[in-house]
GROMACS .gro file of C-alpha atoms in nm:
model
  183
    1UNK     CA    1   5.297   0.748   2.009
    2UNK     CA    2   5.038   0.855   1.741
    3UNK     CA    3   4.727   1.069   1.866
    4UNK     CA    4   4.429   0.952   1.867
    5UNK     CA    5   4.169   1.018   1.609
    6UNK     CA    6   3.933   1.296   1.739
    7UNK     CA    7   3.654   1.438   1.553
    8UNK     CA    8   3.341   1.661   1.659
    9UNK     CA    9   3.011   1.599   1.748
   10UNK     CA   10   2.846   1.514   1.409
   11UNK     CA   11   2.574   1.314   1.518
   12UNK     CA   12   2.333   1.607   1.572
   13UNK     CA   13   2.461   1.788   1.229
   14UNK     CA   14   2.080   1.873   1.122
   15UNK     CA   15   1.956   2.069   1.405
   16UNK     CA   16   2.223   2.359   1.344
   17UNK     CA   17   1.997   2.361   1.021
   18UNK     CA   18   1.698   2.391   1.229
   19UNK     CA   19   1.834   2.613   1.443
   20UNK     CA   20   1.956   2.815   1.176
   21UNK     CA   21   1.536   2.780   1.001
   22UNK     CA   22   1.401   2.880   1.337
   23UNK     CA   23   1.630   3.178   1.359
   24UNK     CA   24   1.608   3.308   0.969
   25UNK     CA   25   1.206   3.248   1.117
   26UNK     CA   26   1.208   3.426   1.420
   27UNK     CA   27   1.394   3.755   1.230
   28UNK     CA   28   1.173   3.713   0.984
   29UNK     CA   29   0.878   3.773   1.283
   30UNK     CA   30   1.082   4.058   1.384
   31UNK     CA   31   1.098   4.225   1.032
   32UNK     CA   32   0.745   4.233   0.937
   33UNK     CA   33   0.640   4.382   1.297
   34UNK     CA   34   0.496   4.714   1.314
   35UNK     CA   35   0.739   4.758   1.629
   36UNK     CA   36   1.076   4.706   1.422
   37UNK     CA   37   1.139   5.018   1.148
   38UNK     CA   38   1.453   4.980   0.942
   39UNK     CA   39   1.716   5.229   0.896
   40UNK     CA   40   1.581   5.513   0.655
   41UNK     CA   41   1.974   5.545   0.504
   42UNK     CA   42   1.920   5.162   0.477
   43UNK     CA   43   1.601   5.165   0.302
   44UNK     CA   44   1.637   5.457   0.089
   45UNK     CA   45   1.913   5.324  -0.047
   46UNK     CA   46   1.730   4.983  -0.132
   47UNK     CA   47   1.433   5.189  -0.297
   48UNK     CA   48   1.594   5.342  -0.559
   49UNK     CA   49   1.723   5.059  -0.674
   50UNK     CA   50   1.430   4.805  -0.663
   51UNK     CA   51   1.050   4.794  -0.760
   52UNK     CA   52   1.013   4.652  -0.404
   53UNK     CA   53   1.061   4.803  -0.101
   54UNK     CA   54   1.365   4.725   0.130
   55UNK     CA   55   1.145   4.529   0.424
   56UNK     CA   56   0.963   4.331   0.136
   57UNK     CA   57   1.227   4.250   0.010
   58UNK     CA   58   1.389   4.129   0.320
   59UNK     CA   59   1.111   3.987   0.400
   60UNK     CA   60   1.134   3.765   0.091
   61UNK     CA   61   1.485   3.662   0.158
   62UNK     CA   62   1.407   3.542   0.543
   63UNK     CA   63   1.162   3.350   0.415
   64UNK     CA   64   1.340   3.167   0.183
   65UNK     CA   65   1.644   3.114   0.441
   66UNK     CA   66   1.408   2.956   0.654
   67UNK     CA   67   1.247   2.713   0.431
   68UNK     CA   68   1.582   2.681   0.290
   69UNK     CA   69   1.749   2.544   0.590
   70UNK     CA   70   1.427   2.391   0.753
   71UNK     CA   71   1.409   2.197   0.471
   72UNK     CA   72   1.773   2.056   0.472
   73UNK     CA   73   1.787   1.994   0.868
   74UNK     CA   74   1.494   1.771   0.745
   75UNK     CA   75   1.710   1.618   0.434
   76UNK     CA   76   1.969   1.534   0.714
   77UNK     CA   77   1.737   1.341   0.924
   78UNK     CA   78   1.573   1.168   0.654
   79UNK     CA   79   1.911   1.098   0.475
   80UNK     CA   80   1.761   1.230   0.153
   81UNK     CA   81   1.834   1.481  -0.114
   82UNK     CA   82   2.235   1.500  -0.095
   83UNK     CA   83   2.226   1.543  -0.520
   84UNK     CA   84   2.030   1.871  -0.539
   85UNK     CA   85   2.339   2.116  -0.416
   86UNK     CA   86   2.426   1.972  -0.768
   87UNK     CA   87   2.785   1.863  -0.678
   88UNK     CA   88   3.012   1.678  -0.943
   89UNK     CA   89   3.021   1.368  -0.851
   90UNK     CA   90   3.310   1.331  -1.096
   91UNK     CA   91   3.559   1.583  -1.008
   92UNK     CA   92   3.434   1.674  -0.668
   93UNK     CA   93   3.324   2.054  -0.798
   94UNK     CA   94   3.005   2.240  -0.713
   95UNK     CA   95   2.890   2.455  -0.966
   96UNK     CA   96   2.854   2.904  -0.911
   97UNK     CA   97   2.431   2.842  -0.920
   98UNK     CA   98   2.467   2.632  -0.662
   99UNK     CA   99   2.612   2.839  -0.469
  100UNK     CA  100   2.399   3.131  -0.566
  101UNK     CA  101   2.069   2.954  -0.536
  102UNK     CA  102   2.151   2.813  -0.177
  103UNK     CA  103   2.402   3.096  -0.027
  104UNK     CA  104   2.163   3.120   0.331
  105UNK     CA  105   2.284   2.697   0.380
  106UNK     CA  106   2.622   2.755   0.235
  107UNK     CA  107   2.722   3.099   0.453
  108UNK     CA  108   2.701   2.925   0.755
  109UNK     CA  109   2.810   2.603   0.649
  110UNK     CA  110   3.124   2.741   0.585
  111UNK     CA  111   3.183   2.938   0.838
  112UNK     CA  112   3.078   2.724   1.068
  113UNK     CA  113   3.307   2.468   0.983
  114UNK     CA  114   3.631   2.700   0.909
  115UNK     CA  115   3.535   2.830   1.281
  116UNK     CA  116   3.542   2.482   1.377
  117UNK     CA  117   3.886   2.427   1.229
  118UNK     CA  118   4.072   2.654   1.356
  119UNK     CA  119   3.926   2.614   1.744
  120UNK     CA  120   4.001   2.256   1.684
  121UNK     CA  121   4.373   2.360   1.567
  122UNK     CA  122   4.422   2.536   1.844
  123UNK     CA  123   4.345   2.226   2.113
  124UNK     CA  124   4.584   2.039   1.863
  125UNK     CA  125   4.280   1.862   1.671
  126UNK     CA  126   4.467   1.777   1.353
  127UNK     CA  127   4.253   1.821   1.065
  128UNK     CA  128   4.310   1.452   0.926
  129UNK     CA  129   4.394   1.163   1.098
  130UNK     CA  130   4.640   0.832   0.977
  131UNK     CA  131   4.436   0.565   1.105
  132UNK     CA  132   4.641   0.374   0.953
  133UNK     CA  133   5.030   0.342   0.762
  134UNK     CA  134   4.934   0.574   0.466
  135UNK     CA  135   4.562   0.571   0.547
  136UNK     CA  136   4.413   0.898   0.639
  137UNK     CA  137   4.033   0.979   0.730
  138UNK     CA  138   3.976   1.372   0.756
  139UNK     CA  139   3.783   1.665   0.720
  140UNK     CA  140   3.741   1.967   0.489
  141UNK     CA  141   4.084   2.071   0.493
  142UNK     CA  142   4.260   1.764   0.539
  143UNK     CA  143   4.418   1.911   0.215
  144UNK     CA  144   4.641   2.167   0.444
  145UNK     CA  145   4.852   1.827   0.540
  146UNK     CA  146   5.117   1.813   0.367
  147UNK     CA  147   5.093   1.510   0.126
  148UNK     CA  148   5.255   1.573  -0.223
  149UNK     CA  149   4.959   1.248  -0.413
  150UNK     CA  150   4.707   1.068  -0.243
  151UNK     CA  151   4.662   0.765  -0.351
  152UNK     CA  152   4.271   0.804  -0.317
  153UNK     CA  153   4.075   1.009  -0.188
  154UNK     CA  154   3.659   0.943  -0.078
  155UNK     CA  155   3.472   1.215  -0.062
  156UNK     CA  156   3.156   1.166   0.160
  157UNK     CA  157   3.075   1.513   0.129
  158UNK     CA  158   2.770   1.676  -0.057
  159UNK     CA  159   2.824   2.030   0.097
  160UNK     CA  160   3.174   2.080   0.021
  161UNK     CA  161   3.350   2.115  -0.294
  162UNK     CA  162   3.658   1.851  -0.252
  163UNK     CA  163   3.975   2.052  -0.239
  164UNK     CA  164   4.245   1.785  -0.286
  165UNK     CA  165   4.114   1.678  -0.645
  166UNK     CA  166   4.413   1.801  -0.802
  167UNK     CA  167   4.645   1.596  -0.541
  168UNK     CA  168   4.501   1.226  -0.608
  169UNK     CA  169   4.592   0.947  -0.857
  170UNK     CA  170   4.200   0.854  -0.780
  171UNK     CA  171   3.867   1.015  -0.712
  172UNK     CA  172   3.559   0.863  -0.568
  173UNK     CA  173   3.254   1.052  -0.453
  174UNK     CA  174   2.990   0.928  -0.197
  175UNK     CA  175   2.777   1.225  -0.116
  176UNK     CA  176   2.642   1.224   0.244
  177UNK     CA  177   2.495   1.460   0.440
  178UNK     CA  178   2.772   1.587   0.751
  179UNK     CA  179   2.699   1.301   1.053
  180UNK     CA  180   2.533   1.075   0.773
  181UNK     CA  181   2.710   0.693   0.715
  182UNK     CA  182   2.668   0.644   0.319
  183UNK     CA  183   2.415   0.337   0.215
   0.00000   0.00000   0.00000
């Protein structure tokens, strides 16, 4: 008897973004307070280094986290924007500045989801599921599974750089947000 497919809650993807916004937000509160002081060994450090001061600095940084992934809980919602992480849609690649530019979305992205993965492992949630003979509809690492060629493989995934590229006769990429259904 095959198991059945299983997959996570992806319906309320954008408000770990929000979450995520409302947190970089909140320490961003606690930063500039006159009741928080940083670390002198922390800041000193910093200061030597930098025409700004550590907390600016900071400061700075939480900002842009927050807009950052305020602004893409809101992409999710609206189902807009998927190109501007600037994946291939070719080959499936994302380029280094992307990665650079948007590091506060992408940290947590993937960690969240390799978290997710291996909880999920561990209640025997396979990571790809044969829905049916030869079919297979899966997840980030649905490359772990042990198929030598794919016949095809869809990417639906704007976030995510595809890791089986090198494993199928044919590529095609639909870029969604995570929990989005393509147009």
């Amino acid at each position: 008897q095959k198991p059945t497919a299983t997959m996570g809650a992806v319906h309320g993807c954008h408000m770990k973004y929000v979450g995520l916004g409302a947190f970089f937000a909140y320490s961003t509160y606690l930063v500039t307070s006159e009741s928080v002081a940083l670390p002198d060994s922390l800041t000193s450090i910093f200061d030597s280094y930098s025409p700004l001061d550590f907390k600016t600095a900071l400061t700075y940084w939480l900002v842009y986290a927050a807009a950052l992934n305020l602004l893409i809980g809101l992409c999710f919602k609206l189902r807009i924007g998927q190109s501007f992480l600037m994946k291939n849609r070719t080959d499936g690649t994302i380029p280094l500045i992307s990665y650079i530019i948007f590091h506060p979305f992408y940290i947590p992205t993937h960690l969240y989801t390799y978290i997710h993965t291996v909880i999920g492992k561990s209640h025997n949630v396979p990571v790809a599921n044969e829905v049916l003979s030869d079919y297979w509809v899966g997840g980030r690492y649905g490359s772990e599974l042990s198929v030598p060629l794919w016949s095809v493989t869809v990417d639906l995934t704007c976030e995510f750089q595809e890791s089986c590229i090198n494993n199928t006769v044919k590529y095609v990429s639909s870029p969604v947000w995570d929990g989005t259904p393509p147009r």
